Amino acid sequence: MDRRGAVTSAYAGLLLVPLGAVAWATGEPFVFPSLGPSAYLLAKVRRGPTVAPHRVAGGHAVGVAAGLVSSRVVAPGTAMTGGFQPFSAATLGLAAAAALAVTLTAVGMQATDTNHPPACATTLIVSLGILPTVEAGATIVVAVAFLLAVHRAALAATAAALARLGQSRTAASGSR
């Protein structure tokens, strides 16, 4: 792995540290599977349309909404708690809710210009009953906003450190 890859990997993990601290301190699901791919994209791409805050936050919000609608319409009260039972109505309901949730998420993200692929994992987390409540959905959206704030703060701190380093080098070369 090259230096850039190592920095990207470390940064992706470090982005989750403050969210893990909040989850640990509050017992709320501030860390969930689809947050990992979002953190990786932020670490890899850093800036630009792919990781624009409205896309990252909006995509996850669309995923939460689509997951909630799908689970309530197709498989109310059903949750994936372990293995699927072959040919059961519950398994069929979860599979249908998952397919509908991904479809609605894709449509919603395209309609709102909030394309963010990790949001399709968020919609599965919700529609499969892993984090199935409106409250859990709100926590997901708040956690994503917090992830974006941590990323923004890290970028600002890095830019400030690089500016100071550049000023130090300029001052050192000017004194020679």
mmCIF file of C-alpha atoms in Angstrom:
data_model
loop_
_atom_site.group_PDB
_atom_site.id
_atom_site.type_symbol
_atom_site.label_atom_id
_atom_site.label_comp_id
_atom_site.label_asym_id
_atom_site.label_seq_id
_atom_site.Cartn_x
_atom_site.Cartn_y
_atom_site.Cartn_z
ATOM 1 C CA MET A 1 0.000 0.000 0.000
ATOM 2 C CA ASP A 2 1.295 3.445 -0.857
ATOM 3 C CA ARG A 3 1.355 6.427 1.499
ATOM 4 C CA ARG A 4 -1.920 7.871 0.144
ATOM 5 C CA GLY A 5 -3.679 4.537 0.671
ATOM 6 C CA ALA A 6 -2.396 4.299 4.231
ATOM 7 C CA VAL A 7 -3.528 7.846 5.007
ATOM 8 C CA THR A 8 -6.945 7.194 3.457
ATOM 9 C CA SER A 9 -7.362 4.004 5.482
ATOM 10 C CA ALA A 10 -6.343 5.618 8.751
ATOM 11 C CA TYR A 11 -8.504 8.672 8.092
ATOM 12 C CA ALA A 12 -11.584 6.535 7.348
ATOM 13 C CA GLY A 13 -11.175 4.784 10.688
ATOM 14 C CA LEU A 14 -10.453 7.996 12.560
ATOM 15 C CA LEU A 15 -13.640 9.581 11.206
ATOM 16 C CA LEU A 16 -15.610 6.945 13.105
ATOM 17 C CA VAL A 17 -13.852 7.448 16.446
ATOM 18 C CA PRO A 18 -15.980 10.431 17.588
ATOM 19 C CA LEU A 19 -19.156 8.653 16.491
ATOM 20 C CA GLY A 20 -18.108 5.543 18.384
ATOM 21 C CA ALA A 21 -17.519 7.704 21.452
ATOM 22 C CA VAL A 22 -21.053 9.122 21.159
ATOM 23 C CA ALA A 23 -22.496 5.617 20.719
ATOM 24 C CA TRP A 24 -20.555 4.406 23.739
ATOM 25 C CA ALA A 25 -21.587 7.366 25.903
ATOM 26 C CA THR A 26 -25.260 7.393 24.895
ATOM 27 C CA GLY A 27 -26.116 3.830 23.940
ATOM 28 C CA GLU A 28 -27.588 5.197 20.697
ATOM 29 C CA PRO A 29 -26.732 3.640 17.315
ATOM 30 C CA PHE A 30 -24.309 6.336 16.144
ATOM 31 C CA VAL A 31 -22.257 3.624 14.422
ATOM 32 C CA PHE A 32 -23.988 1.372 11.912
ATOM 33 C CA PRO A 33 -22.828 -0.613 8.866
ATOM 34 C CA SER A 34 -23.504 1.928 6.119
ATOM 35 C CA LEU A 35 -21.512 4.595 7.940
ATOM 36 C CA GLY A 36 -18.298 2.720 7.076
ATOM 37 C CA PRO A 37 -18.655 3.141 3.308
ATOM 38 C CA SER A 38 -19.584 6.807 3.809
ATOM 39 C CA ALA A 39 -16.482 7.356 5.941
ATOM 40 C CA TYR A 40 -14.355 5.607 3.328
ATOM 41 C CA LEU A 41 -15.704 7.814 0.515
ATOM 42 C CA LEU A 42 -15.077 10.942 2.595
ATOM 43 C CA ALA A 43 -11.533 9.756 3.330
ATOM 44 C CA LYS A 44 -10.796 8.740 -0.256
ATOM 45 C CA VAL A 45 -12.426 11.605 -2.164
ATOM 46 C CA ARG A 46 -12.311 14.317 0.539
ATOM 47 C CA ARG A 47 -14.028 17.068 -1.511
ATOM 48 C CA GLY A 48 -16.232 17.406 -4.549
ATOM 49 C CA PRO A 49 -19.646 16.416 -5.802
ATOM 50 C CA THR A 50 -19.338 12.728 -4.848
ATOM 51 C CA VAL A 51 -19.085 13.618 -1.164
ATOM 52 C CA ALA A 52 -21.037 16.873 -1.147
ATOM 53 C CA PRO A 53 -22.824 17.121 2.208
ATOM 54 C CA HIS A 54 -26.263 17.346 0.581
ATOM 55 C CA ARG A 55 -25.573 14.067 -1.214
ATOM 56 C CA VAL A 56 -24.202 12.190 1.782
ATOM 57 C CA ALA A 57 -26.802 13.391 4.294
ATOM 58 C CA GLY A 58 -29.609 13.509 1.760
ATOM 59 C CA GLY A 59 -28.905 10.029 0.458
ATOM 60 C CA HIS A 60 -29.005 8.543 3.946
ATOM 61 C CA ALA A 61 -32.197 10.494 4.759
ATOM 62 C CA VAL A 62 -33.834 9.147 1.599
ATOM 63 C CA GLY A 63 -32.653 5.652 2.564
ATOM 64 C CA VAL A 64 -34.148 5.964 6.040
ATOM 65 C CA ALA A 65 -37.476 7.205 4.688
ATOM 66 C CA ALA A 66 -37.652 4.508 2.007
ATOM 67 C CA GLY A 67 -36.729 1.816 4.531
ATOM 68 C CA LEU A 68 -39.387 2.968 6.983
ATOM 69 C CA VAL A 69 -42.094 3.080 4.315
ATOM 70 C CA SER A 70 -41.110 -0.300 2.876
ATOM 71 C CA SER A 71 -40.971 -2.097 6.192
ATOM 72 C CA ARG A 72 -44.302 -0.678 7.332
ATOM 73 C CA VAL A 73 -46.107 -1.369 4.061
ATOM 74 C CA VAL A 74 -44.666 -4.776 3.182
ATOM 75 C CA ALA A 75 -43.379 -6.378 6.397
ATOM 76 C CA PRO A 76 -44.766 -4.527 9.434
ATOM 77 C CA GLY A 77 -43.315 -5.711 12.715
ATOM 78 C CA THR A 78 -40.960 -8.190 11.038
ATOM 79 C CA ALA A 79 -37.240 -8.046 11.697
ATOM 80 C CA MET A 80 -34.223 -9.992 10.549
ATOM 81 C CA THR A 81 -32.988 -11.362 13.845
ATOM 82 C CA GLY A 82 -31.000 -14.332 12.671
ATOM 83 C CA GLY A 83 -31.361 -16.827 9.894
ATOM 84 C CA PHE A 84 -34.134 -16.707 7.357
ATOM 85 C CA GLN A 85 -36.697 -19.503 7.464
ATOM 86 C CA PRO A 86 -37.151 -21.127 4.059
ATOM 87 C CA PHE A 87 -40.457 -20.337 2.344
ATOM 88 C CA SER A 88 -41.852 -18.434 5.348
ATOM 89 C CA ALA A 89 -44.113 -15.434 4.969
ATOM 90 C CA ALA A 90 -41.759 -13.412 7.196
ATOM 91 C CA THR A 91 -38.765 -14.135 4.963
ATOM 92 C CA LEU A 92 -40.772 -13.272 1.856
ATOM 93 C CA GLY A 93 -41.919 -10.040 3.500
ATOM 94 C CA LEU A 94 -38.385 -9.036 4.442
ATOM 95 C CA ALA A 95 -37.086 -9.829 0.961
ATOM 96 C CA ALA A 96 -39.891 -7.817 -0.636
ATOM 97 C CA ALA A 97 -39.393 -4.916 1.800
ATOM 98 C CA ALA A 98 -35.663 -4.897 1.027
ATOM 99 C CA ALA A 99 -36.221 -4.852 -2.740
ATOM 100 C CA LEU A 100 -38.839 -2.101 -2.459
ATOM 101 C CA ALA A 101 -36.621 -0.069 -0.118
ATOM 102 C CA VAL A 102 -33.638 -0.168 -2.490
ATOM 103 C CA THR A 103 -35.895 0.727 -5.427
ATOM 104 C CA LEU A 104 -37.462 3.663 -3.552
ATOM 105 C CA THR A 105 -34.052 4.810 -2.347
ATOM 106 C CA ALA A 106 -32.639 4.769 -5.880
ATOM 107 C CA VAL A 107 -35.644 6.681 -7.218
ATOM 108 C CA GLY A 108 -35.561 9.152 -4.332
ATOM 109 C CA MET A 109 -31.840 9.815 -4.594
ATOM 110 C CA GLN A 110 -32.076 10.400 -8.342
ATOM 111 C CA ALA A 111 -35.090 12.681 -7.948
ATOM 112 C CA THR A 112 -33.377 14.781 -5.262
ATOM 113 C CA ASP A 113 -29.802 14.715 -6.629
ATOM 114 C CA THR A 114 -28.612 13.013 -3.448
ATOM 115 C CA ASN A 115 -26.895 9.998 -5.009
ATOM 116 C CA HIS A 116 -24.816 8.315 -2.322
ATOM 117 C CA PRO A 117 -24.474 4.520 -2.782
ATOM 118 C CA PRO A 118 -23.948 3.733 0.940
ATOM 119 C CA ALA A 119 -27.517 4.955 1.483
ATOM 120 C CA CYS A 120 -28.711 1.736 -0.147
ATOM 121 C CA ALA A 121 -27.168 -0.094 2.807
ATOM 122 C CA THR A 122 -28.928 2.300 5.183
ATOM 123 C CA THR A 123 -32.272 1.509 3.596
ATOM 124 C CA LEU A 124 -31.619 -2.210 4.101
ATOM 125 C CA ILE A 125 -30.690 -1.660 7.740
ATOM 126 C CA VAL A 126 -34.042 0.028 8.264
ATOM 127 C CA SER A 127 -36.261 -2.120 6.024
ATOM 128 C CA LEU A 128 -34.902 -5.386 7.406
ATOM 129 C CA GLY A 129 -35.822 -4.295 10.917
ATOM 130 C CA ILE A 130 -32.285 -3.836 12.239
ATOM 131 C CA LEU A 131 -32.897 -0.157 13.106
ATOM 132 C CA PRO A 132 -36.622 -0.046 12.306
ATOM 133 C CA THR A 133 -38.032 2.881 14.253
ATOM 134 C CA VAL A 134 -38.505 6.525 13.360
ATOM 135 C CA GLU A 135 -36.292 7.359 16.352
ATOM 136 C CA ALA A 136 -33.516 5.079 15.095
ATOM 137 C CA GLY A 137 -33.910 6.642 11.642
ATOM 138 C CA ALA A 138 -33.501 10.095 13.144
ATOM 139 C CA THR A 139 -30.377 8.899 14.959
ATOM 140 C CA ILE A 140 -28.982 7.636 11.650
ATOM 141 C CA VAL A 141 -29.492 11.048 10.048
ATOM 142 C CA VAL A 142 -27.955 12.854 13.049
ATOM 143 C CA ALA A 143 -24.981 10.455 13.025
ATOM 144 C CA VAL A 144 -24.394 11.143 9.321
ATOM 145 C CA ALA A 145 -24.552 14.889 9.966
ATOM 146 C CA PHE A 146 -22.043 14.434 12.790
ATOM 147 C CA LEU A 147 -19.764 12.392 10.502
ATOM 148 C CA LEU A 148 -19.886 15.249 7.992
ATOM 149 C CA ALA A 149 -19.079 17.775 10.732
ATOM 150 C CA VAL A 150 -16.091 15.701 11.884
ATOM 151 C CA HIS A 151 -14.886 15.475 8.278
ATOM 152 C CA ARG A 152 -15.302 19.223 7.738
ATOM 153 C CA ALA A 153 -13.405 19.969 10.969
ATOM 154 C CA ALA A 154 -10.600 17.569 9.983
ATOM 155 C CA LEU A 155 -10.260 19.206 6.565
ATOM 156 C CA ALA A 156 -10.157 22.667 8.143
ATOM 157 C CA ALA A 157 -7.554 21.593 10.714
ATOM 158 C CA THR A 158 -5.425 20.021 7.981
ATOM 159 C CA ALA A 159 -5.636 23.158 5.826
ATOM 160 C CA ALA A 160 -4.667 25.343 8.792
ATOM 161 C CA ALA A 161 -1.717 23.088 9.652
ATOM 162 C CA LEU A 162 -0.515 23.106 6.053
ATOM 163 C CA ALA A 163 -0.827 26.903 5.911
ATOM 164 C CA ARG A 164 1.240 27.234 9.090
ATOM 165 C CA LEU A 165 3.818 24.839 7.694
ATOM 166 C CA GLY A 166 3.968 26.855 4.466
ATOM 167 C CA GLN A 167 4.404 30.088 6.419
ATOM 168 C CA SER A 168 7.167 28.512 8.480
ATOM 169 C CA ARG A 169 8.989 27.349 5.377
ATOM 170 C CA THR A 170 8.594 30.758 3.720
ATOM 171 C CA ALA A 171 9.890 32.532 6.810
ATOM 172 C CA ALA A 172 12.809 30.082 7.094
ATOM 173 C CA SER A 173 13.808 30.496 3.453
ATOM 174 C CA GLY A 174 13.470 34.295 3.696
ATOM 175 C CA SER A 175 15.841 34.485 6.662
ATOM 176 C CA ARG A 176 18.666 32.783 4.775
#
